[in-house]
């Protein structure tokens, strides 16, 4: 068997959590391959809403195993807060959750470092979620990191203390007063105490060699789905650098983040919103700083699932979408949040970028170049509610036209259209 992949094609928050949850009944195993608690994946069903940060979005289906892969970075405090929220809702997430021994740990001092580095950047800050992502991946690649498999070792505390004192030295050097900085409402010492209590609880989870487990499961005919976090435009190599996250969010990340050969990659689903959003700093060619942008934000409830920050909103960006499709080798497209465009009599789609009045061919190296301007194609909106549509045959002609136009432009079929946040508001074409 091969591993199917679902990942985001824009700047994150495309609706990956919802679709992974909808697709889970088709799979035996769901596996996260990168990122960490910077992710916020929302799942809504039966009138209840859950936001997952570290746990894969298949957790609500008891018969499906959920793997936190080696490419993920884990803050045990945040992981157990999630587990406890699910337990309070009557679930038993420990039963179907497996954690890779090779996944790296985010330490409390990684979070301090994240805050100190961001504050030092001043107006050029990335707009990080401040979950310690950059510093934890830096230690991983700098070969200093602590891994889940280390927590039972004798030298764990010693290595923790060494690394922490190095982090604090940098924090102090940057002139950052960490004594008054709160981590999720807690001072550093309180957070650290809870972090260590969570490390103890982590020892009780099912810790595995996930690369062996996943390869063996595929050999045995099990169906596996890899769940991406963030989006292609936040990929550390191909996103709008430096305004990116610190992992490979693209299909290639599945291989290194789960220990699977490229031969093992099966169907690749790419998710995009019918428009665009971005949270944090960085270039966004189709951003709307006007009433239409506000209409998208309010209509789409575009506020960060992890930080609550208002998301920046704009029209669909086809040059970026095509670039993402190429990088990921997408086989099938999933378009989200079509309903948010309901109240628009007219919709713009960016078909090209131009600079000095000339169309740019290919995708620009530096999206931060302020000379880059979007070229728009104007489409008629459907200007009516999609609520109540239960099959793709019931959608308004203008939405069918919008879908056809995108398919022609990108050369790929949109097989799934989402028209609301609930599991049930999903149309197959
Ligand atoms: P993820 O990070 O890719 O999983 O996406 P998020 O959960 O951060 O953000 C997507 C948001 O859109 C969540 O609040 C979802 O509940 C919501 N959502 C998902 N699909 C739809 C849809 O088709 N229509 C609307 N209106 N909301 C949706
Ligand atoms: P999901 O999985 C949207 C953004 C941050 C910031 C940049 C770097 O929910 O789609 P980081 O904390 O990774 O150092 O932040 O990346 N970012 C996201 N934006 N959705 C996400 O995840 C994101 N994870 C990180 O806002 O601009
Ligand atoms: Mg999100």
Coordinates of C-alpha atoms and ligand atoms in Angstrom, one line a residue:
X1 CA 0.0 0.0 0.0
X2 CA 0.9 3.6 -0.4
X3 CA 0.5 6.6 1.9
X4 CA -2.0 9.2 0.8
X5 CA -1.3 12.8 1.7
X6 CA -3.5 15.8 2.5
X7 CA -1.7 19.2 2.8
X8 CA -2.3 22.9 2.5
X9 CA -1.5 24.8 -0.7
X10 CA -1.7 28.3 0.7
X11 CA -0.6 30.0 3.9
X12 CA -2.1 27.5 6.3
X13 CA -5.6 27.3 7.8
X14 CA -7.1 25.9 4.6
X15 CA -9.3 23.5 6.5
X16 CA -7.0 20.5 6.7
X17 CA -8.4 19.4 10.0
X18 CA -12.0 19.2 8.7
X19 CA -11.1 17.3 5.6
X20 CA -8.8 14.8 7.4
X21 CA -11.6 14.1 9.8
X22 CA -14.1 13.7 6.9
X23 CA -11.7 11.3 5.1
X24 CA -10.6 9.3 8.2
X25 CA -13.2 6.5 7.8
X26 CA -11.3 5.5 4.6
X27 CA -8.1 5.0 6.5
X28 CA -6.6 2.8 9.3
X29 CA -3.9 5.3 10.3
X30 CA -3.6 9.1 10.2
X31 CA 0.0 10.4 10.7
X32 CA 1.2 14.0 11.2
X33 CA 4.6 14.5 9.6
X34 CA 5.8 18.0 10.5
X35 CA 5.1 21.1 12.4
X36 CA 4.0 21.3 16.0
X37 CA 1.6 23.3 18.2
X38 CA 1.9 26.2 15.8
X39 CA -0.9 24.3 13.9
X40 CA -4.5 24.7 14.8
X41 CA -6.8 22.2 13.1
X42 CA -10.5 22.7 13.7
X43 CA -13.0 19.9 13.6
X44 CA -16.8 20.4 14.0
X45 CA -19.4 17.7 14.3
X46 CA -22.6 17.1 16.2
X47 CA -22.6 20.8 17.4
X48 CA -19.2 20.4 19.0
X49 CA -16.0 22.1 18.0
X50 CA -12.4 20.9 18.7
X51 CA -9.1 22.5 17.8
X52 CA -6.1 20.1 17.6
X53 CA -2.5 21.3 17.7
X54 CA -0.4 18.2 17.9
X55 CA -2.8 15.3 17.8
X56 CA -3.7 14.2 14.2
X57 CA -7.2 15.0 13.1
X58 CA -8.3 11.3 12.9
X59 CA -8.5 11.0 16.7
X60 CA -12.3 11.3 16.7
X61 CA -12.6 7.9 15.0
X62 CA -11.8 5.3 17.6
X63 CA -10.9 2.5 15.2
X64 CA -8.3 4.7 13.5
X65 CA -4.7 4.9 14.8
X66 CA -3.2 8.4 15.0
X67 CA 0.6 8.8 14.8
X68 CA 2.6 11.8 15.7
X69 CA 5.6 11.2 13.4
X70 CA 9.3 11.9 13.9
X71 CA 9.1 15.1 11.9
X72 CA 6.7 16.7 14.4
X73 CA 8.0 18.7 17.3
X74 CA 6.1 18.2 20.6
X75 CA 5.5 20.5 23.5
X76 CA 4.3 17.9 26.1
X77 CA 2.4 20.6 28.1
X78 CA 0.4 21.5 25.0
X79 CA -0.1 17.8 24.0
X80 CA -1.5 16.9 27.4
X81 CA -3.7 19.9 27.5
X82 CA -5.2 18.7 24.2
X83 CA -5.5 15.1 25.5
X84 CA -7.3 16.4 28.7
X85 CA -9.7 18.5 26.6
X86 CA -10.6 15.4 24.6
X87 CA -11.0 13.3 27.8
X88 CA -13.3 15.9 29.3
X89 CA -15.4 15.6 26.2
X90 CA -15.7 11.9 27.0
X91 CA -13.0 10.5 24.6
X92 CA -10.0 8.3 25.4
X93 CA -7.3 9.7 23.0
X94 CA -4.5 7.8 24.6
X95 CA -6.1 4.6 23.2
X96 CA -5.5 5.3 19.5
X97 CA -2.5 7.7 19.7
X98 CA 1.0 6.7 19.0
X99 CA 4.1 8.9 19.4
X100 CA 7.4 8.6 17.5
X101 CA 10.4 8.1 19.7
X102 CA 12.3 10.3 17.3
X103 CA 10.1 13.3 17.5
X104 CA 11.9 16.3 19.1
X105 CA 10.7 18.1 22.2
X106 CA 9.9 21.8 22.4
X107 CA 11.4 23.0 25.7
X108 CA 9.9 26.0 27.7
X109 CA 13.1 27.9 27.0
X110 CA 12.6 27.3 23.2
X111 CA 9.4 29.3 23.7
X112 CA 11.3 32.1 25.5
X113 CA 13.8 32.1 22.8
X114 CA 11.1 32.4 20.1
X115 CA 9.7 35.5 21.9
X116 CA 13.1 37.0 22.5
X117 CA 14.1 36.6 18.8
X118 CA 10.8 37.9 17.5
X119 CA 11.0 41.0 19.8
X120 CA 14.6 41.6 18.7
X121 CA 13.4 41.6 15.0
X122 CA 11.2 44.6 15.7
X123 CA 9.1 45.6 12.7
X124 CA 10.5 42.8 10.6
X125 CA 9.2 40.1 12.9
X126 CA 7.8 36.9 11.3
X127 CA 4.6 36.9 13.4
X128 CA 5.5 33.5 14.8
X129 CA 2.9 31.7 16.9
X130 CA 5.5 31.9 19.7
X131 CA 5.2 28.1 20.4
X132 CA 9.0 27.7 20.1
X133 CA 8.9 26.2 16.6
X134 CA 11.9 28.0 15.1
X135 CA 14.2 27.4 18.1
X136 CA 13.2 23.8 18.5
X137 CA 13.9 23.0 14.9
X138 CA 17.1 24.9 15.1
X139 CA 18.3 22.7 17.9
X140 CA 17.2 19.6 16.0
X141 CA 19.2 20.5 12.9
X142 CA 22.0 21.9 15.1
X143 CA 22.1 18.3 16.6
X144 CA 21.4 19.5 20.1
X145 CA 17.8 18.6 20.4
X146 CA 16.0 16.4 23.0
X147 CA 13.9 13.6 21.6
X148 CA 10.9 11.7 23.0
X149 CA 13.1 8.6 23.2
X150 CA 15.5 10.5 25.5
X151 CA 13.0 11.1 28.3
X152 CA 13.6 7.8 30.1
X153 CA 17.4 8.2 29.8
X154 CA 19.6 9.0 32.8
X155 CA 21.1 12.1 31.2
X156 CA 17.8 13.7 30.2
X157 CA 17.7 16.2 33.0
X158 CA 21.4 17.1 32.6
X159 CA 21.0 17.7 28.9
X160 CA 17.8 19.6 29.5
X161 CA 19.6 21.9 32.0
X162 CA 22.5 22.4 29.7
X163 CA 20.4 23.4 26.8
X164 CA 18.1 25.6 28.9
X165 CA 21.1 27.5 30.2
X166 CA 22.3 28.1 26.7
X167 CA 18.9 29.3 25.6
X168 CA 18.7 31.7 28.6
X169 CA 22.1 33.1 27.9
X170 CA 20.9 34.1 24.4
X171 CA 17.6 35.4 25.8
X172 CA 19.6 37.6 28.3
X173 CA 22.0 38.7 25.6
X174 CA 19.0 39.9 23.5
X175 CA 18.0 42.0 26.5
X176 CA 14.7 40.2 26.8
X177 CA 13.1 40.2 30.3
X178 CA 11.8 36.7 30.5
X179 CA 10.8 37.0 34.1
X180 CA 7.7 39.0 33.2
X181 CA 7.0 37.0 30.0
X182 CA 4.0 34.7 30.2
X183 CA 3.8 31.3 28.4
X184 CA 0.1 30.6 27.8
X185 CA -0.7 32.7 30.9
X186 CA 2.0 31.1 33.1
X187 CA 5.4 32.4 34.3
X188 CA 8.4 30.4 33.2
X189 CA 8.9 28.4 36.4
X190 CA 5.2 27.4 36.6
X191 CA 5.3 26.4 32.9
X192 CA 8.4 24.4 33.4
X193 CA 6.9 22.6 36.4
X194 CA 3.9 21.6 34.3
X195 CA 6.1 20.7 31.4
X196 CA 8.0 18.2 33.5
X197 CA 4.8 16.8 34.9
X198 CA 3.7 16.3 31.3
X199 CA 7.0 14.6 30.5
X200 CA 6.1 12.0 33.2
X201 CA 2.7 11.5 31.6
X202 CA 4.4 11.2 28.2
X203 CA 6.2 8.1 29.5
X204 CA 2.7 6.4 29.8
X205 CA 1.8 7.0 26.1
X206 CA 2.4 4.5 23.3
X207 CA 5.9 5.5 22.2
X208 CA 7.0 3.7 19.1
X209 CA 9.5 3.5 16.2
X210 CA 6.9 5.1 13.9
X211 CA 9.0 4.7 10.7
X212 CA 9.0 0.9 11.3
X213 CA 5.4 0.8 12.4
X214 CA 4.3 2.7 9.3
X215 CA 6.3 0.8 6.8
X216 CA 5.2 -2.5 8.3
X217 CA 1.6 -1.3 8.4
X218 CA 1.7 -0.4 4.6
X219 CA 3.3 -3.8 3.9
X220 CA 0.3 -5.4 5.7
X221 CA -2.1 -3.6 3.5
X222 CA -3.1 -0.9 6.0
X223 CA -4.4 2.4 4.6
X224 CA -2.4 5.4 5.8
X225 CA -3.1 9.1 5.4
X226 CA -0.4 11.7 6.1
X227 CA -1.8 15.0 7.5
X228 CA 0.1 18.2 6.7
X229 CA 0.3 21.3 8.9
X230 CA 0.8 24.9 7.8
X231 CA 0.8 25.3 4.1
X232 CA 3.1 25.3 1.0
X233 CA 3.6 29.1 1.1
X234 CA 5.0 28.6 4.6
X235 CA 7.4 25.9 3.6
X236 CA 10.9 26.7 4.8
X237 CA 12.5 26.1 1.3
X238 CA 9.7 27.3 -1.1
X239 CA 7.5 29.6 0.9
X240 CA 7.7 33.4 1.2
X241 CA 11.0 33.2 3.0
X242 CA 11.9 34.4 5.6
X243 CA 8.2 34.7 6.5
X244 CA 7.7 31.0 6.7
X245 CA 7.7 28.3 9.3
X246 CA 10.7 26.1 10.1
X247 CA 9.7 22.8 8.4
X248 CA 9.0 21.3 5.0
X249 CA 5.3 21.5 4.7
X250 CA 5.3 19.9 1.2
X251 CA 4.9 16.3 0.1
X252 CA 8.6 15.8 0.3
X253 CA 8.2 16.4 4.1
X254 CA 6.2 13.2 4.3
X255 CA 9.2 11.1 3.4
X256 CA 11.6 12.6 6.0
X257 CA 8.8 13.3 8.6
X258 CA 7.6 9.7 8.6
X259 CA 10.5 7.7 7.3
X260 CA 8.7 6.6 4.1
X261 CA 10.4 6.2 0.7
X262 CA 9.2 8.4 -2.2
X263 CA 8.0 5.1 -3.7
X264 CA 5.5 4.9 -0.9
X265 CA 3.7 8.1 -1.8
X266 CA 0.2 7.5 -3.1
X267 CA -2.6 10.0 -3.8
X268 CA -1.8 13.6 -3.0
X269 CA -4.8 15.8 -2.0
X270 CA -4.1 19.6 -2.1
X271 CA -6.4 21.9 0.0
X272 CA -7.1 25.5 -0.8
X273 CA -9.6 28.1 0.3
X274 CA -11.8 29.7 -2.4
X275 CA -10.0 32.9 -1.4
X276 CA -6.7 33.4 0.5
X277 CA -5.7 34.1 4.1
X278 CA -2.5 34.6 6.0
X279 CA -1.8 35.1 9.6
X280 CA 1.4 36.8 10.7
X281 CA 3.7 39.0 8.7
X282 CA 5.0 38.6 5.1
X283 CA 4.0 39.2 1.5
X284 CA 0.5 38.6 0.4
X285 CA 0.0 39.9 -3.2
X286 CA -3.8 39.6 -3.2
X287 CA -4.4 41.0 0.3
X288 CA -7.5 43.2 0.6
X289 CA -7.2 46.0 3.1
X290 CA -10.7 47.2 2.4
X291 CA -14.4 46.4 3.1
X292 CA -14.2 43.2 1.0
X293 CA -11.2 42.0 3.1
X294 CA -13.3 42.6 6.2
X295 CA -16.3 40.8 4.7
X296 CA -14.1 37.7 4.1
X297 CA -12.7 37.9 7.6
X298 CA -16.1 38.2 9.3
X299 CA -17.9 35.8 6.9
X300 CA -15.1 33.2 7.1
X301 CA -14.6 33.7 10.9
X302 CA -10.9 34.3 10.0
X303 CA -9.3 34.4 13.4
X304 CA -6.3 32.2 14.1
X305 CA -7.2 28.8 15.7
X306 CA -3.9 28.8 17.7
X307 CA -3.4 32.5 18.5
X308 CA -6.8 34.1 18.0
X309 CA -5.2 36.8 15.8
X310 CA -7.3 38.2 12.9
X311 CA -6.2 36.6 9.7
X312 CA -5.4 38.8 6.7
X313 CA -7.7 38.1 3.8
X314 CA -7.6 38.5 0.0
X315 CA -8.7 37.0 -3.3
X316 CA -7.6 33.6 -4.6
X317 CA -4.0 33.7 -5.9
X318 CA -3.6 31.3 -8.9
X319 CA 0.1 31.9 -9.5
X320 CA 0.8 30.8 -5.9
X321 CA -1.7 27.9 -6.2
X322 CA -0.1 26.6 -9.4
X323 CA 3.4 26.8 -7.8
X324 CA 2.1 24.8 -4.8
X325 CA 0.5 22.2 -7.0
X326 CA 3.8 21.8 -8.8
X327 CA 5.9 21.5 -5.7
X328 CA 3.5 18.9 -4.1
X329 CA 2.6 16.9 -7.2
X330 CA -1.1 17.3 -6.3
X331 CA -3.4 14.7 -7.8
X332 CA -6.7 16.0 -6.5
X333 CA -7.9 19.4 -5.3
X334 CA -10.2 20.2 -2.4
X335 CA -11.7 23.7 -2.4
X336 CA -12.8 25.0 1.0
X337 CA -15.1 27.8 2.3
X338 CA -16.9 28.4 -0.9
X339 CA -19.8 29.6 1.3
X340 CA -17.8 32.6 2.5
X341 CA -18.1 34.0 -1.1
X342 CA -21.9 33.8 -0.9
X343 CA -22.5 37.5 -0.4
X344 CA -20.2 38.8 -3.1
X345 CA -21.9 39.9 -6.4
X346 CA -18.5 39.9 -8.0
X347 CA -15.3 37.9 -7.3
X348 CA -11.8 38.6 -8.4
X349 CA -9.3 35.9 -9.1
X350 CA -5.6 36.7 -9.5
X351 CA -4.4 34.9 -12.7
X352 CA -0.9 36.4 -12.9
X353 CA 1.5 38.7 -11.2
X354 CA 2.9 41.8 -13.0
X355 CA 5.9 44.0 -12.4
X356 CA 6.4 47.3 -14.2
X357 CA 3.3 46.5 -16.2
X358 CA 4.8 43.3 -17.5
X359 CA 3.5 39.8 -16.7
X360 CA 5.9 37.8 -14.7
X361 CA 6.5 34.3 -16.0
X362 CA 7.2 31.6 -13.5
X363 CA 7.0 32.2 -9.7
X364 CA 9.0 35.1 -8.3
X365 CA 12.0 34.4 -6.1
X366 CA 11.2 37.2 -3.7
X367 CA 7.5 37.7 -3.1
X368 CA 8.4 40.5 -0.7
X369 CA 9.2 42.7 -3.8
X370 CA 6.6 45.4 -3.4
X371 CA 6.6 46.0 -7.2
X372 CA 4.8 42.7 -7.7
X373 CA 1.1 43.4 -8.4
X374 CA -1.8 41.0 -9.0
X375 CA -3.6 40.8 -12.3
X376 CA -7.3 40.0 -11.8
X377 CA -10.0 38.2 -13.7
X378 CA -13.4 39.4 -12.7
X379 CA -16.0 36.6 -12.2
X380 CA -19.7 36.9 -11.5
X381 CA -20.6 35.8 -7.9
X382 CA -23.5 33.6 -7.1
X383 CA -24.7 36.1 -4.5
X384 CA -26.9 33.5 -2.8
X385 CA -26.6 31.1 0.1
X386 CA -25.1 27.7 -0.3
X387 CA -26.8 26.6 2.9
X388 CA -29.0 23.6 2.2
X389 CA -27.0 22.4 -0.8
X390 CA -26.6 18.7 -0.2
X391 CA -25.1 17.6 -3.6
X392 CA -22.9 19.2 -6.1
X393 CA -25.8 19.2 -8.6
X394 CA -27.5 21.8 -6.5
X395 CA -24.8 24.5 -6.5
X396 CA -25.5 27.8 -8.3
X397 CA -24.3 28.1 -11.9
X398 CA -21.9 30.9 -11.0
X399 CA -20.1 28.7 -8.4
X400 CA -19.9 25.9 -11.0
X401 CA -18.3 28.5 -13.4
X402 CA -15.9 29.6 -10.7
X403 CA -14.8 26.0 -10.1
X404 CA -14.5 25.3 -13.9
X405 CA -12.4 28.5 -14.3
X406 CA -9.9 27.4 -11.6
X407 CA -9.7 23.9 -12.9
X408 CA -8.9 25.2 -16.4
X409 CA -6.3 27.6 -15.1
X410 CA -4.5 25.1 -12.9
X411 CA -5.1 22.0 -15.1
X412 CA -6.4 19.8 -12.3
X413 CA -9.8 18.7 -11.1
X414 CA -11.5 20.0 -7.9
X415 CA -13.0 16.8 -6.5
X416 CA -14.3 18.0 -3.2
X417 CA -16.0 21.3 -2.4
X418 CA -16.6 22.4 1.2
X419 CA -19.5 24.7 1.9
X420 CA -19.4 25.0 5.7
X421 CA -17.4 24.0 8.7
X422 CA -19.4 20.9 9.7
X423 CA -18.3 17.4 8.6
X424 CA -21.6 17.1 6.7
X425 CA -21.1 20.3 4.6
X426 CA -18.8 18.6 2.1
X427 CA -19.8 18.0 -1.5
X428 CA -18.0 15.4 -3.7
X429 CA -17.9 16.0 -7.4
Ligands
LIG1 P1 -6.5 24.0 9.3 O1 -5.4 24.6 10.1 O2 -6.1 23.9 7.8 O3 -7.1 22.7 9.8 O4 -7.7 25.1 9.3 P2 -8.2 25.9 10.6 O5 -9.0 24.9 11.4 O6 -7.1 26.6 11.2 O7 -9.1 27.0 9.9 C1 -10.2 26.6 9.1 C2 -11.5 27.3 9.7 O8 -12.5 27.3 8.7 C3 -12.0 26.6 10.9 O9 -12.6 27.5 11.7 C4 -13.0 25.6 10.3 O10 -14.1 25.3 11.2 C5 -13.6 26.5 9.2 N1 -14.1 25.8 8.0 C6 -13.6 24.7 7.4 N2 -14.2 24.4 6.2 C7 -15.1 25.4 6.1 C8 -16.1 25.7 5.1 O11 -16.2 25.1 4.0 N3 -16.8 26.9 5.3 C9 -16.7 27.6 6.4 N4 -17.5 28.7 6.5 N5 -15.8 27.4 7.3 C10 -15.0 26.3 7.2
LIG2 P1 -2.1 25.3 10.4 O1 -1.6 23.9 10.5 C1 -1.4 29.5 9.6 C2 2.6 31.1 10.5 C3 2.7 32.0 11.7 C4 3.9 32.9 11.2 C5 4.8 31.8 10.5 C6 5.8 31.3 11.4 O2 -3.2 25.6 11.4 O3 -2.5 25.6 9.0 P2 5.9 29.7 13.5 O4 5.1 29.7 14.8 O5 5.7 28.4 12.7 O6 7.3 30.0 13.8 O7 5.3 30.9 12.7 O8 3.9 30.8 10.1 N1 1.9 29.8 10.9 C7 0.7 29.4 10.5 N2 -0.3 30.1 9.8 N3 -1.7 28.2 10.0 C8 -0.7 27.5 10.6 O9 -0.9 26.2 10.9 C9 0.5 28.1 11.0 N4 1.6 27.7 11.6 C10 2.5 28.7 11.5 O10 1.5 32.8 11.8 O11 3.5 33.8 10.2
LIG3 MG1 -5.1 26.2 11.4

